[in-house]
mmCIF file of C-alpha atoms and ligand atoms in Angstrom:
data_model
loop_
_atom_site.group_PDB
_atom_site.id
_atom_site.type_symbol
_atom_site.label_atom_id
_atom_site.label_comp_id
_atom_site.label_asym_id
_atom_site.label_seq_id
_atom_site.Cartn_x
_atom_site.Cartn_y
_atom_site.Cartn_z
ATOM 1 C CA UNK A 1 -0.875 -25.360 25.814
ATOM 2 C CA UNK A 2 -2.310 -26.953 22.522
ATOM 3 C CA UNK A 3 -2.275 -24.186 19.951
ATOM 4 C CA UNK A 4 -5.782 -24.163 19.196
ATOM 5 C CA UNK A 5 -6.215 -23.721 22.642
ATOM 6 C CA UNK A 6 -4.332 -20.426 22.564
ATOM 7 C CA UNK A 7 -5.875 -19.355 19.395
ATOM 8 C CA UNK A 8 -9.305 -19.482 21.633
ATOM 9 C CA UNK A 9 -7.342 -17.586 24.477
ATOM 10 C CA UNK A 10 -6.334 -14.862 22.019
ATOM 11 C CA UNK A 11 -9.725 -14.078 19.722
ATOM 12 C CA UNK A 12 -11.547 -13.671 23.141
ATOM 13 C CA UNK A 13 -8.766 -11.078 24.375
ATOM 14 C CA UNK A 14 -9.267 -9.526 20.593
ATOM 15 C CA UNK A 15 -12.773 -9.308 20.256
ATOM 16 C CA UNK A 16 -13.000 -7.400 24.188
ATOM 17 C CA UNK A 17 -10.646 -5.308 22.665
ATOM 18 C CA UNK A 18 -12.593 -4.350 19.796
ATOM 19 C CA UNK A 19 -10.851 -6.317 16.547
ATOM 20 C CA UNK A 20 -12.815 -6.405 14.119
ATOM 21 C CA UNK A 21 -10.951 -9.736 13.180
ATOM 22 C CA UNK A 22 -10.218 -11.789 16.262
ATOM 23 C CA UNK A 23 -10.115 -15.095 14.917
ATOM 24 C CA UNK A 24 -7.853 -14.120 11.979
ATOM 25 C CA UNK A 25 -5.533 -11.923 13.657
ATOM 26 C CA UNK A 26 -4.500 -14.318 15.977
ATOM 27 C CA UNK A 27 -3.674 -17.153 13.442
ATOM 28 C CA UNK A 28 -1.840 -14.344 11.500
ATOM 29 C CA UNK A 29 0.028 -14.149 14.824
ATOM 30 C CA UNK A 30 0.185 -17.740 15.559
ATOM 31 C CA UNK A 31 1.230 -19.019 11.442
ATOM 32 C CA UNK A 32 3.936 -16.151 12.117
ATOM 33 C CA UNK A 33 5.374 -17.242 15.442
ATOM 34 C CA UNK A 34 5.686 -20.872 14.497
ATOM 35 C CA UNK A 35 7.187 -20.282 10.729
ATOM 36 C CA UNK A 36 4.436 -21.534 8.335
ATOM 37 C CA UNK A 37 1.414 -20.506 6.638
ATOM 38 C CA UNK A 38 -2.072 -19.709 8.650
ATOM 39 C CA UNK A 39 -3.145 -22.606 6.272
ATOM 40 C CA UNK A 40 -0.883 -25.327 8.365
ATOM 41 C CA UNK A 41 -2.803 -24.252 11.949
ATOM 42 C CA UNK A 42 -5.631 -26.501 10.811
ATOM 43 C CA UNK A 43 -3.958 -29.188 10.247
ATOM 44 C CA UNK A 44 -1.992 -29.073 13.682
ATOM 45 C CA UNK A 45 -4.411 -27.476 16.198
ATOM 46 C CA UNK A 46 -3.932 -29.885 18.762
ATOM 47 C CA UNK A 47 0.193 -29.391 18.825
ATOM 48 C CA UNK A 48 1.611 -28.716 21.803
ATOM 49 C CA UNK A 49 3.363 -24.764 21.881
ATOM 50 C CA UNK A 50 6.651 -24.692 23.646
ATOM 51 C CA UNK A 51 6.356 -22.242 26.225
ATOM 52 C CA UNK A 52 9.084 -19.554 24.922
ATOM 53 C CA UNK A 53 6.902 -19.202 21.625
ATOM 54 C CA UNK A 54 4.244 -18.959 23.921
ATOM 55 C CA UNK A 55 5.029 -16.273 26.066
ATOM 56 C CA UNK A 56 6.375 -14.856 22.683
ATOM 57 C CA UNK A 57 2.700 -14.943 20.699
ATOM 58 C CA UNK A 58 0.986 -13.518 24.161
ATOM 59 C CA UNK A 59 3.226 -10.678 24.348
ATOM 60 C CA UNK A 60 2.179 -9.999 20.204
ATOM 61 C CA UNK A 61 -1.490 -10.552 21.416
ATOM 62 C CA UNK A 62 -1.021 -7.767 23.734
ATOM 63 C CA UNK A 63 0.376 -5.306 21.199
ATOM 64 C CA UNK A 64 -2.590 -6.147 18.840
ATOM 65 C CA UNK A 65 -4.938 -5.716 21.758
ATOM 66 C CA UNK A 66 -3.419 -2.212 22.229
ATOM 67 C CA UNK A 67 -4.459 -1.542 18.713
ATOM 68 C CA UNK A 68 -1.713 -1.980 17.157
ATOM 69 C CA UNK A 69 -1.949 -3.438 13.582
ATOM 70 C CA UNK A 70 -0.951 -7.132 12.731
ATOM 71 C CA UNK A 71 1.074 -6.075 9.728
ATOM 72 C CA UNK A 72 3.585 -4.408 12.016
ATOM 73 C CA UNK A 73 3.664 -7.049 14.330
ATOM 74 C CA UNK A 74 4.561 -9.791 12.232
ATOM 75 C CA UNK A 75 6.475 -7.039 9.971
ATOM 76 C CA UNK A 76 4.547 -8.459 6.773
ATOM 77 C CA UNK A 77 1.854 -7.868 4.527
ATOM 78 C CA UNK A 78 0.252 -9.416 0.903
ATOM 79 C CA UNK A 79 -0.209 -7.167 -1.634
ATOM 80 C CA UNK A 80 -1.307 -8.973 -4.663
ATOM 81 C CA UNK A 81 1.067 -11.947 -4.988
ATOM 82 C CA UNK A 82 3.841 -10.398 -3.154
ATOM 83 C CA UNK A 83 5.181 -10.527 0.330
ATOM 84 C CA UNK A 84 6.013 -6.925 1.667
ATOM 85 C CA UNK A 85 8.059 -6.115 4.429
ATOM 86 C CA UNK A 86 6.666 -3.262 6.252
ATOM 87 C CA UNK A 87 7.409 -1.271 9.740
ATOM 88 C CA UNK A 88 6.280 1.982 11.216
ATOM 89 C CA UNK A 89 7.934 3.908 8.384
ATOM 90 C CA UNK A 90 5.312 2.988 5.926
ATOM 91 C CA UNK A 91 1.233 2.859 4.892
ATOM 92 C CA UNK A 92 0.634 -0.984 5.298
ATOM 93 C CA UNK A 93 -0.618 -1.645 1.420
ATOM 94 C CA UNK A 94 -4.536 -1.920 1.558
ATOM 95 C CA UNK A 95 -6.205 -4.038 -0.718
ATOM 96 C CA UNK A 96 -7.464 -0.463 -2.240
ATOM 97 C CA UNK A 97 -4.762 0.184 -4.062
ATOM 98 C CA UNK A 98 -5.324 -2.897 -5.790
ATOM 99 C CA UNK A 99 -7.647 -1.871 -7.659
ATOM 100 C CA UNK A 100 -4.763 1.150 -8.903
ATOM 101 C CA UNK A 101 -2.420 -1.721 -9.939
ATOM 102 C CA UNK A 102 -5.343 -3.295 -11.620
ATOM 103 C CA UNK A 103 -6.305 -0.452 -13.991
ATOM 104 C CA UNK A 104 -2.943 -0.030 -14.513
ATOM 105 C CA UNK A 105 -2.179 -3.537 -15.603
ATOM 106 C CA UNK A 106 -5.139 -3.524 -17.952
ATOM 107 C CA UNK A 107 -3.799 -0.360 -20.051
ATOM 108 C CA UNK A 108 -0.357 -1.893 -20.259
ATOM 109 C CA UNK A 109 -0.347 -5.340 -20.499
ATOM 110 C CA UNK A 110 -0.574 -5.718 -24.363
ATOM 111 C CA UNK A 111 1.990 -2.947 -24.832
ATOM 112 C CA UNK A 112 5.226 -4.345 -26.509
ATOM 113 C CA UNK A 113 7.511 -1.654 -26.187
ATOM 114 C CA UNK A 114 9.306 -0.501 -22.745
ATOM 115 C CA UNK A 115 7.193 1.277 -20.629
ATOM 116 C CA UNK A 116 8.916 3.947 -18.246
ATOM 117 C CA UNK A 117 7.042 4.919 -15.030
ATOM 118 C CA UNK A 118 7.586 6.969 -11.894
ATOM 119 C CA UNK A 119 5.809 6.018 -8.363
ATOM 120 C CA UNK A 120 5.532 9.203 -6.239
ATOM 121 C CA UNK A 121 5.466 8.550 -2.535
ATOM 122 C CA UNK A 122 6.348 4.963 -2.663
ATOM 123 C CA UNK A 123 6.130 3.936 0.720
ATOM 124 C CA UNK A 124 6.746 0.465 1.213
ATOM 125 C CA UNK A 125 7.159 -0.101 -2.447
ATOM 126 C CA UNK A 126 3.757 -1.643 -3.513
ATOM 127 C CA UNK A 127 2.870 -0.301 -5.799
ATOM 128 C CA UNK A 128 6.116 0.151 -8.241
ATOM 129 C CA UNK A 129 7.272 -3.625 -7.132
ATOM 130 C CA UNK A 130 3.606 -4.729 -7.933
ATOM 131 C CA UNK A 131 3.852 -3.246 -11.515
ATOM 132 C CA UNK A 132 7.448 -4.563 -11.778
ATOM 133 C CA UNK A 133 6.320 -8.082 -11.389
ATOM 134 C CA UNK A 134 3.543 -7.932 -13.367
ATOM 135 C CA UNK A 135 4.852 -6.269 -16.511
ATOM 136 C CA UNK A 136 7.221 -8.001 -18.907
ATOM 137 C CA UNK A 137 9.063 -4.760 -19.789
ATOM 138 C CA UNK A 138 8.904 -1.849 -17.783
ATOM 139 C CA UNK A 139 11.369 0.410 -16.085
ATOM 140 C CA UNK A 140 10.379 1.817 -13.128
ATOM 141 C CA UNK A 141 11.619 4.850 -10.885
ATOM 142 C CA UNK A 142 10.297 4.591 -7.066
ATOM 143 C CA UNK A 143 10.702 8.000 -5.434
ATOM 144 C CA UNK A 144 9.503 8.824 -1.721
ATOM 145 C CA UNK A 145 10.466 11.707 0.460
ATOM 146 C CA UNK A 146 11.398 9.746 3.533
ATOM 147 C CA UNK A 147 14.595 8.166 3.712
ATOM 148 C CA UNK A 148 13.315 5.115 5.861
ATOM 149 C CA UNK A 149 9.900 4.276 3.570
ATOM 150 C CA UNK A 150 12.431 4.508 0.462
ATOM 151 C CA UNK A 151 14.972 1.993 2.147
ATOM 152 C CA UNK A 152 12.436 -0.470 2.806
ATOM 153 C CA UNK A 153 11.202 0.180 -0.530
ATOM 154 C CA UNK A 154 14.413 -0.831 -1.681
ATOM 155 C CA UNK A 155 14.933 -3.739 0.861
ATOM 156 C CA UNK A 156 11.867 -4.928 -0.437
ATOM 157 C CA UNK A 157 12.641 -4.906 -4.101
ATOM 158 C CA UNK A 158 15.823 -6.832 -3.518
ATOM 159 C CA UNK A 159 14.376 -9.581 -1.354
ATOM 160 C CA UNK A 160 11.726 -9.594 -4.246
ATOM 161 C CA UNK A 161 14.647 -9.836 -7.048
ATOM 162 C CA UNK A 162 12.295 -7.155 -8.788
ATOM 163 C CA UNK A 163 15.244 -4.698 -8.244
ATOM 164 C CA UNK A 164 16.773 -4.403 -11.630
ATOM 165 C CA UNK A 165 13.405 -3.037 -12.861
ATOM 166 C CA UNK A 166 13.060 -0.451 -10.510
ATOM 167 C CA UNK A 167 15.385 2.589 -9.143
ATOM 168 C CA UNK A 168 14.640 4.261 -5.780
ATOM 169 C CA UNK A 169 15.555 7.767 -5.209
ATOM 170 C CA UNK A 170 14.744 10.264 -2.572
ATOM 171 C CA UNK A 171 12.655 12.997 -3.695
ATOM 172 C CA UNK A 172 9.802 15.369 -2.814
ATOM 173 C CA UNK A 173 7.075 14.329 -5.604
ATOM 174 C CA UNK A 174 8.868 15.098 -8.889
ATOM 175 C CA UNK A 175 12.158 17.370 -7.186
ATOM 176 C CA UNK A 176 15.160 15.168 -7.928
ATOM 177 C CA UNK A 177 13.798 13.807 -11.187
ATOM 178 C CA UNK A 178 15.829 14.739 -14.154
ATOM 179 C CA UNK A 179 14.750 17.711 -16.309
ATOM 180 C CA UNK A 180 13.287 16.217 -19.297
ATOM 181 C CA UNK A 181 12.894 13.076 -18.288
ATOM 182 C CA UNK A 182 9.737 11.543 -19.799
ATOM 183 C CA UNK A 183 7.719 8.749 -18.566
ATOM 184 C CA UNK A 184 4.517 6.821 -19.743
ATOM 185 C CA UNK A 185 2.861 6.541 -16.702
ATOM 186 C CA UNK A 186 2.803 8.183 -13.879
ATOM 187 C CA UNK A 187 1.074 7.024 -10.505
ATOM 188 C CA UNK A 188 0.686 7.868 -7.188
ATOM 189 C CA UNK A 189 -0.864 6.784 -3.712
ATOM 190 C CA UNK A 190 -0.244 10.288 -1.934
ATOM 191 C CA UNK A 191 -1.561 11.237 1.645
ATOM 192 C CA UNK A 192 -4.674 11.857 0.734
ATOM 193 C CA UNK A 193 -6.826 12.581 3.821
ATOM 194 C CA UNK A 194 -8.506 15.360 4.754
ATOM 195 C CA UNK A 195 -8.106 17.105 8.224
ATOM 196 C CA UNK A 196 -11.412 16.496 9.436
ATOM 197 C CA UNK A 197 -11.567 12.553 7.950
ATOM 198 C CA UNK A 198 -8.049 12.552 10.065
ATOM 199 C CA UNK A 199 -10.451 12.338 13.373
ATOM 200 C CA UNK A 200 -12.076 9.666 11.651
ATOM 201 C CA UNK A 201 -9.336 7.315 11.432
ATOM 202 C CA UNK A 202 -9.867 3.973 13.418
ATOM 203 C CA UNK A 203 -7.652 3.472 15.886
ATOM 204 C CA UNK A 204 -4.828 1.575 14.858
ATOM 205 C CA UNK A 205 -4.549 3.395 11.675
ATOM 206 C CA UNK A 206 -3.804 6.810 13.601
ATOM 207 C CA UNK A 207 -2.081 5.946 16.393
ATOM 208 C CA UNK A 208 0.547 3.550 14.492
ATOM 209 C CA UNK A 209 0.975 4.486 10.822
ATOM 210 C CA UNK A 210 3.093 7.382 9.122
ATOM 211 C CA UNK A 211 0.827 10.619 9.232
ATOM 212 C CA UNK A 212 2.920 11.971 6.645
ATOM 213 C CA UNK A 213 1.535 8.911 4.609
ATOM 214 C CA UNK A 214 -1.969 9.951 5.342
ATOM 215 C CA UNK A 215 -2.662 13.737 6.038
ATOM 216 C CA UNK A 216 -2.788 15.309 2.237
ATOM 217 C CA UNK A 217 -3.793 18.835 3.861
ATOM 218 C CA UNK A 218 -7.308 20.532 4.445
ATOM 219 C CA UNK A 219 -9.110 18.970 2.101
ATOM 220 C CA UNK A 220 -6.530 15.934 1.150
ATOM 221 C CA UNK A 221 -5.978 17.548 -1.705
ATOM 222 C CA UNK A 222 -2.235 18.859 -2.141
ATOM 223 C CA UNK A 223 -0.238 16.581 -2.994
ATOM 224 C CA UNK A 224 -3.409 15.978 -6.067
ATOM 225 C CA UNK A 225 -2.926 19.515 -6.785
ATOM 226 C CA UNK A 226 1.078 19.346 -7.132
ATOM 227 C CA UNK A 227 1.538 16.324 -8.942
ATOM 228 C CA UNK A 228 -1.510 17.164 -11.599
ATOM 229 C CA UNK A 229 0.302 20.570 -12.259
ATOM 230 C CA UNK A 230 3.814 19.306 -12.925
ATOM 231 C CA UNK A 231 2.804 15.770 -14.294
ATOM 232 C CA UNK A 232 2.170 16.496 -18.098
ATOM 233 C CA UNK A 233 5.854 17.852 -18.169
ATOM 234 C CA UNK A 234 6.839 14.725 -17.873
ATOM 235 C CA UNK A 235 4.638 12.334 -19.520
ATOM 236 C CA UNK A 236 4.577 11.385 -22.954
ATOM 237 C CA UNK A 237 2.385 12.400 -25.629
ATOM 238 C CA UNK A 238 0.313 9.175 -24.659
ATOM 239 C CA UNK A 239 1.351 9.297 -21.291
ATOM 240 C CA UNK A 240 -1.158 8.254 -18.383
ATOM 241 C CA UNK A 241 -1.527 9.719 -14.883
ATOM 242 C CA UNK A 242 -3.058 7.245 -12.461
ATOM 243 C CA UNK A 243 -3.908 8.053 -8.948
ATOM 244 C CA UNK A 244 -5.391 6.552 -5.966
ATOM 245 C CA UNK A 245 -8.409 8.699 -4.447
ATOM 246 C CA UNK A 246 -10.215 8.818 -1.019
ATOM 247 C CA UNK A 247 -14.140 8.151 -1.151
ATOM 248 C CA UNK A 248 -14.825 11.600 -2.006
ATOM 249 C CA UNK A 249 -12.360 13.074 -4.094
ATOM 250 C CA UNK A 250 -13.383 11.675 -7.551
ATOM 251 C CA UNK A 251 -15.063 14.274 -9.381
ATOM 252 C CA UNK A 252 -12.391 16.845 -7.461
ATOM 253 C CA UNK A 253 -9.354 15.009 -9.162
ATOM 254 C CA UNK A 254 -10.902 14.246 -12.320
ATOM 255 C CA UNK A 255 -11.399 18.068 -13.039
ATOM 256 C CA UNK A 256 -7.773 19.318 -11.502
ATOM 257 C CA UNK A 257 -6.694 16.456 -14.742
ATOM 258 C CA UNK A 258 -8.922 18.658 -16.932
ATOM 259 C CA UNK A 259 -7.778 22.021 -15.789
ATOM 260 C CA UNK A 260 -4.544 20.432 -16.893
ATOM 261 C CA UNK A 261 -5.005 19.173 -20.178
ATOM 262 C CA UNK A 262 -5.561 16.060 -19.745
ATOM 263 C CA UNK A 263 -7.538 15.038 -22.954
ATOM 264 C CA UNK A 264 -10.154 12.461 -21.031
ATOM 265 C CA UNK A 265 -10.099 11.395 -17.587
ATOM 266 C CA UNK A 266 -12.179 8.185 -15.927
ATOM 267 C CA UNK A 267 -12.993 7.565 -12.066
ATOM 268 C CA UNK A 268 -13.024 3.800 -11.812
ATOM 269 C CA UNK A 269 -14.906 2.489 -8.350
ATOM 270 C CA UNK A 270 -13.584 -0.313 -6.274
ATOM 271 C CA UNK A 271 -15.148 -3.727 -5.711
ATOM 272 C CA UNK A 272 -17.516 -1.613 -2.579
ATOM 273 C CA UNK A 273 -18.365 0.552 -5.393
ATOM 274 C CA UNK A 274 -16.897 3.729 -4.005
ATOM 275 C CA UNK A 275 -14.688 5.597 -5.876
ATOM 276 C CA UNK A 276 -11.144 4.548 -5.735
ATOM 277 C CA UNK A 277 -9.439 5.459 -8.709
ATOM 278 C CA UNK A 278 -8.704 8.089 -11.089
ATOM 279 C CA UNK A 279 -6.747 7.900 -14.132
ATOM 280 C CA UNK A 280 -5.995 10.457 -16.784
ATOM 281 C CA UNK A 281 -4.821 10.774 -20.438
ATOM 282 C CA UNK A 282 -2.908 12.968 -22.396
ATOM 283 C CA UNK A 283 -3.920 12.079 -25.286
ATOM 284 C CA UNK A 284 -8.152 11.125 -26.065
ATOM 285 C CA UNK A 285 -9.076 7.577 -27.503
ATOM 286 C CA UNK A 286 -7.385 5.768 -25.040
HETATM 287 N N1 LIG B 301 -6.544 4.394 2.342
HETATM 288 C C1 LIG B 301 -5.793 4.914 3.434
HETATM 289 C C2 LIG B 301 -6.666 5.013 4.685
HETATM 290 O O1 LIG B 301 -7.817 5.309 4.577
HETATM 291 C C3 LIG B 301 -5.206 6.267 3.095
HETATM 292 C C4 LIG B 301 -4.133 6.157 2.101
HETATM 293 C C5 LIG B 301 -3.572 7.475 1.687
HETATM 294 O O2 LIG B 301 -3.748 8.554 2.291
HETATM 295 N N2 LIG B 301 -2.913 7.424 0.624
HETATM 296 O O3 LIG B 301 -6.217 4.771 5.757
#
């Protein structure tokens, strides 16, 4: 069959099946079964598929008609200008958390001196990797409690050559970091929903990605509460705590920061205008 053909086959089984992306998720599918970017389909819709890659991009169809996400099909997914790989062990990077490496990237970027950072909860290794490329001169410590998210942190950060700017270590938030260790920045994507948003979750978010990347207690708020407590110990006297937040959570975080002496503290929306973001400072006039 002519691949535009099956690209017609698949968004029809997708959009019966509730995608909220037919079209796109099967030329995700399709650009990853044939080797090339979704921007060479256009070109060569009318190509003939052999039938093994065939049967091959029905079977994925299937999956993703199951609900299972596209990222862990093709085992990719673009987060900023980077190619992660990602399986079951991690959060697929959401464009979200963006918006995290954005505001980070505008503090530091004119900053000449080294900046040392720790990522709690890496995951797949966005957001360290992203801040890695990005910043000229930066030293980065990636730490994650699960063995299999941190080695496909690290897999990542080799195949990325970003690896001799950041370590990966095993550790429960801030456990197996040195005492007194201090670090300018501190940032975090923790599991941050709450048990009764869990219900909410669409489909392919709950039954296929880590829970233990998601569920941040009764009201999502643990891991805010542990990492607020014990992060001025290790920040510098200018240090800056950066976290991503769920839609609700702003004004929540941003007085935890206060209760621990963090001199000011923002809430920065994303582009839907909800809030997304909150970052604090040790020190005011920031
Ligand atoms: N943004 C993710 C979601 O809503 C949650 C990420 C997290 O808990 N850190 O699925």
């Amino acid at each position: 069959m002519k691949i535009n053909e099956l690209l017609m086959e698949a968004t029809l089984k997708l959009k019966e099946n509730k995608s909220d992306t037919p079209r796109l998720d099967a030329e995700v599918i399709m650009a990853f079964h044939i080797g090339k970017e979704r921007s060479y389909l256009i070109m060569h819709f009318n190509d003939e598929l052999d039938s093994k890659t065939t049967e091959k991009f029905r079977e994925d169809i299937e999956r993703r008609a199951l609900g299972e996400p596209v990222a862990y099909i093709t085992g990719y997914k673009g987060f900023m200008d980077l190619m992660l790989q990602v399986d079951k062990s991690v959060l697929i990077p959401r464009p979200d958390t963006e918006v995290l490496v954005e505001t980070i990237l505008e503090r530091f970027k004119s900053k000449q001196s080294k900046i040392k950072a720790i990522d709690i909860g890496t995951g797949s290794g966005a957001i360290a990797l992203a801040l890695a490329y990005y910043l000229e001169n930066v030293e980065i410590l990636a730490v994650d409690i699960d063995r299999d998210a941190l080695e496909k942190a690290r897999m990542n950060g080799c195949r990325l050559g970003l690896d001799h700017k950041v370590e990966f270590q095993l550790s429960d938030c801030f456990s197996a970091v040195e005492e007194g260790a201090k670090f300018d920045l501190v940032v975090s994507n923790p599991p941050y929903i709450s048990k009764k948003d869990m219900d909410m979750l669409a489909r392919n978010v709950i039954g296929y990605e880590p829970v233990m990347a998601l569920y941040g207690g009764l009201e999502g708020m643990d891991f805010y509460n542990r990492i607020t407590k014990e992060a001025p110990r290790y920040l510098n006297e200018k240090g800056i705590l950066a976290y991503e937040i769920g839609y609700d959570q702003g004004q929540k975080v941003k007085t935890l920061m206060e209760k621990h002496g963090f001199a000011s503290v923002e809430i920065i929306k994303d582009l839907a205008g909800i809030d997304r973001v909150v970052i604090g400072f040790m020190a005011a006039g920031n």
